[in-house]
Short mmCIF file of C-alpha atoms and ligand atoms in Angstrom, two decimals:
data_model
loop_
_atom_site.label_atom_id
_atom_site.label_comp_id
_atom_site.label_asym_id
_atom_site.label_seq_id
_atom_site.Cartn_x
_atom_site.Cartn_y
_atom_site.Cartn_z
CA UNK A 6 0.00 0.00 0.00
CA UNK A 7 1.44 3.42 -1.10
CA UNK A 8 -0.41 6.14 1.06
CA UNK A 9 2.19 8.50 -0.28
CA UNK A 10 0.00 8.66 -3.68
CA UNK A 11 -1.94 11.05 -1.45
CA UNK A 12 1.34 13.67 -1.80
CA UNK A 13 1.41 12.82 -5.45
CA UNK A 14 -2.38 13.18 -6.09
CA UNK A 15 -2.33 16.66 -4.68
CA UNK A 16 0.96 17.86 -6.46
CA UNK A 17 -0.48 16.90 -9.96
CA UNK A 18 -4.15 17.68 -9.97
CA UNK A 19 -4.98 15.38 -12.33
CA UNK A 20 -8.46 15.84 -14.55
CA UNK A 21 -11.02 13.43 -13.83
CA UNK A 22 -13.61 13.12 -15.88
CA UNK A 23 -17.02 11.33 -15.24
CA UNK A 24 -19.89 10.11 -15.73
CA UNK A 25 -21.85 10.93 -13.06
CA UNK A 26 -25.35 10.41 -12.13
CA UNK A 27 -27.78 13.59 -11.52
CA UNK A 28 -28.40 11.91 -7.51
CA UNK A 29 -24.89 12.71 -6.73
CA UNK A 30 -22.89 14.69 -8.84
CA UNK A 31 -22.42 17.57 -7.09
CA UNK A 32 -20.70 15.03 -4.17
CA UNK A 33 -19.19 13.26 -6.48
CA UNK A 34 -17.45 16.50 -7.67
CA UNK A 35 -16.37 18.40 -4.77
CA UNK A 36 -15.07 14.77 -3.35
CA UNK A 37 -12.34 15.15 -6.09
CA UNK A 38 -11.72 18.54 -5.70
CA UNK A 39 -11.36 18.40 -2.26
CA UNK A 40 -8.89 15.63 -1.96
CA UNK A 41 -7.06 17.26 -4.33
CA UNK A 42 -8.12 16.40 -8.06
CA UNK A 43 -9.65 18.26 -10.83
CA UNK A 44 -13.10 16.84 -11.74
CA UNK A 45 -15.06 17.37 -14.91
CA UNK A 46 -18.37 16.23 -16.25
CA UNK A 47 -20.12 16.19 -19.32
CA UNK A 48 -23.10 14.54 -21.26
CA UNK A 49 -22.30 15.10 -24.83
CA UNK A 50 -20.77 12.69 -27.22
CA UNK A 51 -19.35 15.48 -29.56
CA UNK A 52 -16.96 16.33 -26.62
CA UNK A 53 -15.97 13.06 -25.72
CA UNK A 54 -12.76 12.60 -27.47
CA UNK A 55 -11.30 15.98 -26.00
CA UNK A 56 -12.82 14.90 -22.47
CA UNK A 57 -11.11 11.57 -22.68
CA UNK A 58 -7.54 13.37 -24.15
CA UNK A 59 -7.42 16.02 -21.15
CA UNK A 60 -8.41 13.23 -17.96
CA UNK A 61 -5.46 11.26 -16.35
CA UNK A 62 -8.57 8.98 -15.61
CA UNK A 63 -12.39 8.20 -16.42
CA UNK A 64 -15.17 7.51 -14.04
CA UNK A 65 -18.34 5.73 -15.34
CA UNK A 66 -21.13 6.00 -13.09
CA UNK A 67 -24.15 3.77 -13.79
CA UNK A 68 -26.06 5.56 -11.19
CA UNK A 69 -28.93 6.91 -13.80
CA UNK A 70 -28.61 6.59 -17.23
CA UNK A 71 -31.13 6.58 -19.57
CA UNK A 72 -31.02 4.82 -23.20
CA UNK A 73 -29.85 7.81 -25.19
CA UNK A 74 -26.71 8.07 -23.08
CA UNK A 75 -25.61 4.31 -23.61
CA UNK A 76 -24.05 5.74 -26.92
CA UNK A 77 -21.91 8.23 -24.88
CA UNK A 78 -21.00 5.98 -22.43
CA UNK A 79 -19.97 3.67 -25.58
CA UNK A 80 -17.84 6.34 -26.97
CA UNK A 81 -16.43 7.11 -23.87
CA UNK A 82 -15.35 3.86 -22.52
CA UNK A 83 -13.68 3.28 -25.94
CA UNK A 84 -11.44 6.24 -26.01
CA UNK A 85 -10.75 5.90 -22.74
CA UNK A 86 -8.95 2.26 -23.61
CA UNK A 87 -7.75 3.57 -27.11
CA UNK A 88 -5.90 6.27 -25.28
CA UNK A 89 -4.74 4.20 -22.75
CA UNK A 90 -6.56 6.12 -20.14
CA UNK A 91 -7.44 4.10 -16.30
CA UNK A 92 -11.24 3.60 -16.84
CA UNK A 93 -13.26 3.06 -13.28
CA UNK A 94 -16.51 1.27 -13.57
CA UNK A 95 -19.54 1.98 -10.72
CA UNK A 96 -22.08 -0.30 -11.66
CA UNK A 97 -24.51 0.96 -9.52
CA UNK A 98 -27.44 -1.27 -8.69
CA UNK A 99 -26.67 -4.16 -11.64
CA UNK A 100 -27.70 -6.63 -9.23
CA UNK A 101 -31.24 -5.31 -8.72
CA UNK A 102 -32.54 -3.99 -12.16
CA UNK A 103 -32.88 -6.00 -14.93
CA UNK A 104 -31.81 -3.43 -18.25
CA UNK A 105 -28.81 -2.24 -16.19
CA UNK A 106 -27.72 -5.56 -16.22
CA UNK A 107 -28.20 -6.22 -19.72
CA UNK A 108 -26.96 -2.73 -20.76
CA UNK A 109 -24.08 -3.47 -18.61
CA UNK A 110 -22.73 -6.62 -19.96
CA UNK A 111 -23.54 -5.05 -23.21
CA UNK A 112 -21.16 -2.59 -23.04
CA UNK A 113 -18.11 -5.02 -21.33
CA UNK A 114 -17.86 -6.32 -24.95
CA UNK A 115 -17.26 -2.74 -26.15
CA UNK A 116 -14.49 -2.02 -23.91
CA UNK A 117 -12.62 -2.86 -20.82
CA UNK A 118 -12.81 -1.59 -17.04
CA UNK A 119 -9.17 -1.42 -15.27
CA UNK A 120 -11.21 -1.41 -11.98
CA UNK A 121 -14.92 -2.06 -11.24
CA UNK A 122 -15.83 -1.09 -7.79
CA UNK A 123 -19.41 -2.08 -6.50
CA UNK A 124 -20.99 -3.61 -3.59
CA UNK A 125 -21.51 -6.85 -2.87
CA UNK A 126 -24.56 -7.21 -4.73
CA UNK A 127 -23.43 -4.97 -7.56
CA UNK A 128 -20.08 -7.11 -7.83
CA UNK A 129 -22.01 -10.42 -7.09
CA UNK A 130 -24.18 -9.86 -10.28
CA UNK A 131 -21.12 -8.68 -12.33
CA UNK A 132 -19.18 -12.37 -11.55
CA UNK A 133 -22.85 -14.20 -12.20
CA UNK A 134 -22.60 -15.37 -8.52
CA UNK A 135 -26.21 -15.49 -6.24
CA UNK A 136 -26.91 -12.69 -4.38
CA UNK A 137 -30.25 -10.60 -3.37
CA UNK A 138 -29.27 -7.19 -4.42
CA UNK A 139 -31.28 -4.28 -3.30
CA UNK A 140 -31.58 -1.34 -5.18
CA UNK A 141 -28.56 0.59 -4.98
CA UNK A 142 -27.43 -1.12 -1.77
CA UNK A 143 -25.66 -4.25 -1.29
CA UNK A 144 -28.68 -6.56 0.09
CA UNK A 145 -28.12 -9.45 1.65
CA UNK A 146 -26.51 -12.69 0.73
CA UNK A 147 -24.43 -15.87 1.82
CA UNK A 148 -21.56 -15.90 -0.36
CA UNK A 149 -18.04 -15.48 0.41
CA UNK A 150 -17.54 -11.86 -0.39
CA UNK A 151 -13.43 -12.59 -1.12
CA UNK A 152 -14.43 -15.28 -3.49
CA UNK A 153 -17.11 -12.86 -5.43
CA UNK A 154 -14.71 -10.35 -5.59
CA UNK A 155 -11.65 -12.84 -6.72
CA UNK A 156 -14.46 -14.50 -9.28
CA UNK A 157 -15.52 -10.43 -10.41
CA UNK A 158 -12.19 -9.64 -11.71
CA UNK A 159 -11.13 -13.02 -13.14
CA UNK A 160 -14.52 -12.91 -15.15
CA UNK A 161 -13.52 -9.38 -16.23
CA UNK A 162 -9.64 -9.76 -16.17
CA UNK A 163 -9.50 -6.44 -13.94
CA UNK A 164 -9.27 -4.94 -10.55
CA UNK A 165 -12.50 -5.22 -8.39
CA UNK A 166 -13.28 -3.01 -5.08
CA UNK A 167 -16.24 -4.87 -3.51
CA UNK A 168 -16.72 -2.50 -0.78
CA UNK A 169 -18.81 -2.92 2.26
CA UNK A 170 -17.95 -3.13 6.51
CA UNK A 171 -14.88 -4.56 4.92
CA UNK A 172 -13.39 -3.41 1.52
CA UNK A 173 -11.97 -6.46 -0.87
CA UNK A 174 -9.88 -5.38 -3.14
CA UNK A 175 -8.00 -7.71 -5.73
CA UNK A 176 -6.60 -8.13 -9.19
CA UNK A 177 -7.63 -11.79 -9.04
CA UNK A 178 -5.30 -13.56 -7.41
CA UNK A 179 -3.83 -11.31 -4.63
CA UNK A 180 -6.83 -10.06 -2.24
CA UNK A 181 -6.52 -6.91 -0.17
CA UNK A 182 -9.01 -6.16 2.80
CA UNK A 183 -9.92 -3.20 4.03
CA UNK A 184 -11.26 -2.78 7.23
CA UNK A 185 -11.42 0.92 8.01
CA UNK A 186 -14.78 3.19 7.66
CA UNK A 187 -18.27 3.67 9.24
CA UNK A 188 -21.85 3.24 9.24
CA UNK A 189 -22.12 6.84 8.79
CA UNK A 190 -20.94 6.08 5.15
CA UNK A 191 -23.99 3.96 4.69
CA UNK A 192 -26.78 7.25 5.89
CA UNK A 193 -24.55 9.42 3.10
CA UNK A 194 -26.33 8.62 -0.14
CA UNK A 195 -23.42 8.35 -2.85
CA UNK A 196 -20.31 7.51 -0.45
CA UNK A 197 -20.08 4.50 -2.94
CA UNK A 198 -20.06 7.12 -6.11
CA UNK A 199 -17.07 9.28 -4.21
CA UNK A 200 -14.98 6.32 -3.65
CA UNK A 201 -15.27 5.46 -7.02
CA UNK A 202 -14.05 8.85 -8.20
CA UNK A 203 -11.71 9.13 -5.98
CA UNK A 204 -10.45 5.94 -6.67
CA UNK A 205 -10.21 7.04 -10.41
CA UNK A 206 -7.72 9.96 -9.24
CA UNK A 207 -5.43 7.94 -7.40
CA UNK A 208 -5.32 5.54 -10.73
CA UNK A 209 -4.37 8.93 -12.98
CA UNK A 210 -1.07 9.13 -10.50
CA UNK A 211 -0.62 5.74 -10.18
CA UNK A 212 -1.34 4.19 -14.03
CA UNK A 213 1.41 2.10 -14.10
CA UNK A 214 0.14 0.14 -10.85
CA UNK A 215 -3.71 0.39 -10.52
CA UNK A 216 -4.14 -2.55 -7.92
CA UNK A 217 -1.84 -0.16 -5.61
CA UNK A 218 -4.37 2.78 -6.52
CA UNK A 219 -7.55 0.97 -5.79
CA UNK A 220 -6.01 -0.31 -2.35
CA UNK A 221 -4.54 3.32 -1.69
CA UNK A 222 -7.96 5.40 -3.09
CA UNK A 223 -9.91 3.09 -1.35
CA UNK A 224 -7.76 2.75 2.08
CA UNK A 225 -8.05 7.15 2.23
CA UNK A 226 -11.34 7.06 1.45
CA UNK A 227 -12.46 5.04 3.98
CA UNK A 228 -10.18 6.10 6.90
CA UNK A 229 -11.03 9.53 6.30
CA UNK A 230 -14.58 8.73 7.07
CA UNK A 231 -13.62 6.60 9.91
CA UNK A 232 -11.55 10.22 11.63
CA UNK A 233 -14.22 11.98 11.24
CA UNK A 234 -16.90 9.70 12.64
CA UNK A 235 -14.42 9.48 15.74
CA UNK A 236 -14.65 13.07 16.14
CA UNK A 237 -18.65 12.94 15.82
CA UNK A 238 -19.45 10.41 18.02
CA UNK A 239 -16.93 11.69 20.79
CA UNK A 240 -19.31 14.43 20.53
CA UNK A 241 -22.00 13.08 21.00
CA UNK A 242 -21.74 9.49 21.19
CA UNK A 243 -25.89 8.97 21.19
CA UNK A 244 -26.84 10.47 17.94
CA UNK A 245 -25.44 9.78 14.45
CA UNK A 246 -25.33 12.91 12.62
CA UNK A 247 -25.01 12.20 8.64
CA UNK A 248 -25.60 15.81 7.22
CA UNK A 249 -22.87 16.90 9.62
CA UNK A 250 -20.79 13.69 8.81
CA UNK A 251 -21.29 14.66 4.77
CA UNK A 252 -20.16 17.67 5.47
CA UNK A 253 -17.18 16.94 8.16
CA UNK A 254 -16.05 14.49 5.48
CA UNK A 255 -15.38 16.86 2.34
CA UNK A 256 -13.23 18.89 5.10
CA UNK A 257 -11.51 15.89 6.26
CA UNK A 258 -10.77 14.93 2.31
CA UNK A 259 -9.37 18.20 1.89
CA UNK A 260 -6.99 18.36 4.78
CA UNK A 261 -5.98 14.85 5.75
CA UNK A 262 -2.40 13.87 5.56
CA UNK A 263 -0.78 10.80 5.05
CA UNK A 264 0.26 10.22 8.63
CA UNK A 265 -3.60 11.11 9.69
CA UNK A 266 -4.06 7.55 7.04
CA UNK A 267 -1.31 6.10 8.63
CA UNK A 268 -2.52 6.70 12.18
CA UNK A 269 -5.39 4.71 11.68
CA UNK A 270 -5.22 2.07 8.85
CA UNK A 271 -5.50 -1.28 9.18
CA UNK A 272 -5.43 -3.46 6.08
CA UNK A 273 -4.15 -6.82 5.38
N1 ATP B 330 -20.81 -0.65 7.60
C1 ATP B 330 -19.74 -0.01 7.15
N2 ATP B 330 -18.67 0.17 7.96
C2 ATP B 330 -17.59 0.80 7.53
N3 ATP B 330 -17.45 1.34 6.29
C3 ATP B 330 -18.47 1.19 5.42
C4 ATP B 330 -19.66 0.51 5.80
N4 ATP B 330 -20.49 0.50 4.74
C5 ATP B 330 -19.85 1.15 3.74
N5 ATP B 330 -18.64 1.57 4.14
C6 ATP B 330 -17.68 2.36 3.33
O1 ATP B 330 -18.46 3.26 2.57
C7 ATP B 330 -17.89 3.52 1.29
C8 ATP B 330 -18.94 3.25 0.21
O2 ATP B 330 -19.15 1.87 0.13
P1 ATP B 330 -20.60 1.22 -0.08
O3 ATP B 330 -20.37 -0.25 -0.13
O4 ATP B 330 -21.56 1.74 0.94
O5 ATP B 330 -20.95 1.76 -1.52
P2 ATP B 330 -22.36 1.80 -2.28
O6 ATP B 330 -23.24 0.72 -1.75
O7 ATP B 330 -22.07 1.81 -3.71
O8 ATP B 330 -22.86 3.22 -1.81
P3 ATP B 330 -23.90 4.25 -2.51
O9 ATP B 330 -25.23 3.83 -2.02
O10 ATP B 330 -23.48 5.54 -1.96
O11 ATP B 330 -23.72 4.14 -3.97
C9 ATP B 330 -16.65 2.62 1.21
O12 ATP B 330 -15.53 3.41 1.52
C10 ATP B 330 -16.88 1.57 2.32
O13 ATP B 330 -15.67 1.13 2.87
C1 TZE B 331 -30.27 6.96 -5.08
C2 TZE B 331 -29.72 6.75 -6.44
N1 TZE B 331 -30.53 6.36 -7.47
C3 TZE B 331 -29.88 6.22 -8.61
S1 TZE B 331 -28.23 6.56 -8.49
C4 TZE B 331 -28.40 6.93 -6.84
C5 TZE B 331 -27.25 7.38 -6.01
C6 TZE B 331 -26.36 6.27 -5.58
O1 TZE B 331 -25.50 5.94 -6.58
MG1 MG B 332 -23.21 2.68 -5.19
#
């Protein structure tokens, strides 16, 4: 794990550019900018190519796309592997609804995710593996979540973050776990969208090794929202506070070092 990418991250700004979904975009935005990235959005296919040239790394979000934008997302994905750009994959809620699945696997025959990160249920229905997805949340299930996850990116020959309590994060044969976070996470609608963009700016500093950047991207994310539930609940201990905690956590993206990281990880 290289929590230095942090340093590296913040000295080169890199452009992210996303596909975002209209729930959580604005999140989703100033969760890159604040850790130290430069996001960018757009909708249009005519812009795609100069999108794709200017990001160090694209984010597709299948939060809430309707059928007019599969031909973007198309395009996009397939510049993004012609110009040998990371591409990030969110396939939110493929477990649950039927024509995201099947637009999905659609377009993994048109190009190639370096990294899908999902829940279980999302990354479940990716690897064909039973699970009862719900909506945009994980669900419940009683499959091995390392084995999904290991089974995910053999399937797909890439790098899968199954996140959850625990984050499982492998390139198919190694398997990294995660085990910092919160609950809070779960009462903040789009926490799964941020660490996917974030995740997508640690793999434009960090192209040459993207296993290390979805262990690193996903190792702040989460221990940033672990500091800052610390600091809530020694507050106040009785009442979980999620607007504050949203809030508390785009500070704590902003300003958290790499020995704040440090001070808390645990990983193995
Ligand atoms: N119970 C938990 N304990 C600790 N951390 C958690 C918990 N649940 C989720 N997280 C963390 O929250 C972040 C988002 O992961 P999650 O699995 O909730 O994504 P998601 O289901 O796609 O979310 P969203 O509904 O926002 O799209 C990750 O960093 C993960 O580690
Ligand atoms: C609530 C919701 N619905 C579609 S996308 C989204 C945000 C989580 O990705
Ligand atoms: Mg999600």
């Amino acid at each position: 794990m290289k929590i230095e990418l942090l340093e590296e991250l913040r000295e080169q700004n890199p452009v992210i550019f996303n596909i975002s979904n209209f729930v959580t975009v604005q999140d989703v935005a100033n969760g890159i900018n604040a850790i130290g990235a430069s996001p960018i959005m757009s909708e249009e296919v005519l812009e795609a190519e100069e999108m794709v040239k200017m990001a160090g790394a694209v984010c597709l979000n299948f939060g809430a796309f309707t059928q007019p934008q599969i031909n973007q997302i198309r395009t996009v994905g397939k510049l993004a592997n012609e110009f040998h750009k990371p591409l990030i994959l969110d396939p939110v809620a493929v477990g649950a609804v039927k024509f995201r699945q099947e637009t999905i696997f659609g377009l993994l025959s048109d190009f190639h995710p370096d990294i899908i990160r999902g829940n279980a249920g999302e990354i479940a229905a990716l690897a064909e593996l039973e699970w009862n997805a719900k909506g945009i949340d994980a669900g419940d299930g009683t499959g091995d979540l390392t084995e999904i996850a290991v089974a995910c990116a053999r399937k797909w020959h890439c790098i899968v973050m199954l996140s959850g309590t625990i984050d499982y994060v492998t390139d198919g044969q190694t398997v990294v776990r995660i085990e910092n976070g919160t609950p809070l996470f779960q009462l903040h609608v789009g926490s799964g969208d941020m660490v996917s963009s974030i995740v997508a700016a640690f793999a434009a500093v960090s192209a040459d090794n993207l296993f290390e950047a979805a262990q690193t991207g996903g190792l702040v994310f989460a221990a940033t929202g672990e500091l800052v539930a610390n600091h809530l609940l020694d507050e106040d201990a009785d009442h979980l506070r999620p607007g504050t905690f949203a809030v508390e956590l785009m500070d704590m993206l902003h300003n958290v070092t790499v020995a704040d990281v440090e001070a808390v990880a645990e990983f193995d």
